[in-house]
Coordinates of C-alpha atoms in Angstrom, one line a residue:
X3 CA -5.7 7.7 -25.3
X4 CA -5.4 11.4 -26.0
X5 CA -7.0 14.6 -24.7
X6 CA -8.2 17.7 -26.4
X7 CA -9.2 21.1 -25.1
X8 CA -12.6 21.4 -26.8
X9 CA -15.2 19.0 -28.1
X10 CA -14.8 20.2 -31.7
X11 CA -11.1 19.6 -31.6
X12 CA -11.7 16.1 -30.1
X13 CA -14.1 15.3 -32.9
X14 CA -11.7 16.6 -35.6
X15 CA -8.8 14.5 -34.2
X16 CA -11.1 11.4 -33.9
X17 CA -12.4 11.8 -37.5
X18 CA -8.9 12.4 -38.9
X19 CA -7.3 9.3 -37.4
X20 CA -10.3 7.0 -38.3
X21 CA -10.5 8.4 -41.8
X22 CA -6.8 7.6 -42.3
X23 CA -7.2 4.1 -40.8
X24 CA -4.8 4.9 -38.0
X25 CA -7.5 3.8 -35.6
X26 CA -10.5 1.6 -36.2
X27 CA -12.7 3.7 -34.0
X28 CA -12.8 6.5 -31.5
X29 CA -14.9 7.4 -28.6
X30 CA -15.0 10.9 -27.1
X31 CA -15.6 11.1 -23.4
X32 CA -16.2 14.3 -21.5
X33 CA -15.9 16.8 -20.5
X34 CA -13.5 15.6 -17.8
X35 CA -11.7 17.7 -15.3
X36 CA -8.0 17.1 -15.0
X37 CA -5.6 18.3 -12.2
X38 CA -2.0 18.4 -13.3
X39 CA 1.4 20.0 -13.2
X40 CA 2.6 21.8 -16.4
X41 CA 5.6 23.9 -16.9
X42 CA 6.1 24.1 -13.1
X43 CA 2.6 25.3 -12.4
X44 CA -0.3 23.4 -10.9
X45 CA -3.7 23.7 -12.6
X46 CA -7.0 22.2 -13.4
X47 CA -8.7 22.2 -16.8
X48 CA -11.7 20.8 -18.5
X49 CA -10.9 18.7 -21.5
X50 CA -12.2 15.8 -23.7
X51 CA -10.7 12.3 -23.7
X52 CA -10.3 10.3 -26.8
X53 CA -10.1 6.5 -26.7
X54 CA -8.7 5.2 -30.0
X55 CA -8.5 1.6 -31.0
X56 CA -5.5 0.6 -33.1
X57 CA -2.9 -2.1 -33.5
X58 CA 0.6 -2.1 -32.1
X59 CA 2.0 -1.9 -35.7
X60 CA -0.1 1.2 -36.5
X61 CA 0.6 3.0 -33.2
X62 CA 3.7 4.9 -34.3
X63 CA 1.8 6.5 -37.2
X64 CA -1.1 7.2 -35.0
X65 CA 1.1 9.0 -32.4
X66 CA 2.9 10.9 -35.2
X67 CA -0.5 12.1 -36.6
X68 CA -1.7 13.2 -33.2
X69 CA 1.5 15.1 -32.4
X70 CA 1.3 16.9 -35.8
X71 CA -2.4 17.8 -35.6
X72 CA -3.0 18.3 -31.9
X73 CA -3.5 21.9 -30.7
X74 CA -1.2 21.4 -27.7
X75 CA 2.6 21.3 -28.0
X76 CA 2.9 18.3 -25.6
X77 CA -0.4 16.4 -25.7
X78 CA -1.1 13.5 -23.3
X79 CA -0.8 10.4 -25.5
X80 CA -0.6 7.1 -23.8
X81 CA -1.0 3.6 -25.2
X82 CA -2.7 0.9 -23.1
X83 CA -2.4 -2.6 -24.6
X84 CA -5.4 -4.8 -25.1
X85 CA -4.6 -7.9 -23.0
X86 CA -7.7 -9.7 -24.2
X87 CA -10.7 -9.1 -26.4
X88 CA -13.4 -10.8 -28.3
X89 CA -12.3 -12.4 -31.5
X90 CA -14.7 -10.3 -33.5
X91 CA -13.6 -7.0 -31.9
X92 CA -9.9 -7.7 -32.4
X93 CA -10.5 -8.8 -36.1
X94 CA -12.5 -5.5 -36.6
X95 CA -9.6 -3.4 -35.2
X96 CA -7.1 -5.3 -37.4
X97 CA -9.2 -5.0 -40.6
X98 CA -10.0 -1.4 -40.1
X99 CA -6.4 -0.2 -39.4
X100 CA -4.8 -2.1 -42.3
X101 CA -2.7 0.4 -44.3
X102 CA -4.0 1.3 -47.8
X103 CA -2.9 -1.1 -50.5

């Protein structure tokens, strides 16, 4: 999961990770309003949430890509494991995140 400050930036991040097969697919949710502490200050902000589907083995490259291309210095990136899923869905994720040969 990642967040972006604008819809266009969220779309660009989603397109770039899927095009590079770091994620099999992406969904953009928002805008959402977040309340948070940052650099010692409390704030609220409207942002866009990205749900990215990848494998455990591709996660390090996905995180690196997001950190490099995200407009924020310290973006919120959190991995949530898939505990269970349909066979077809899990096969789709694995097939579409395979590194290029």
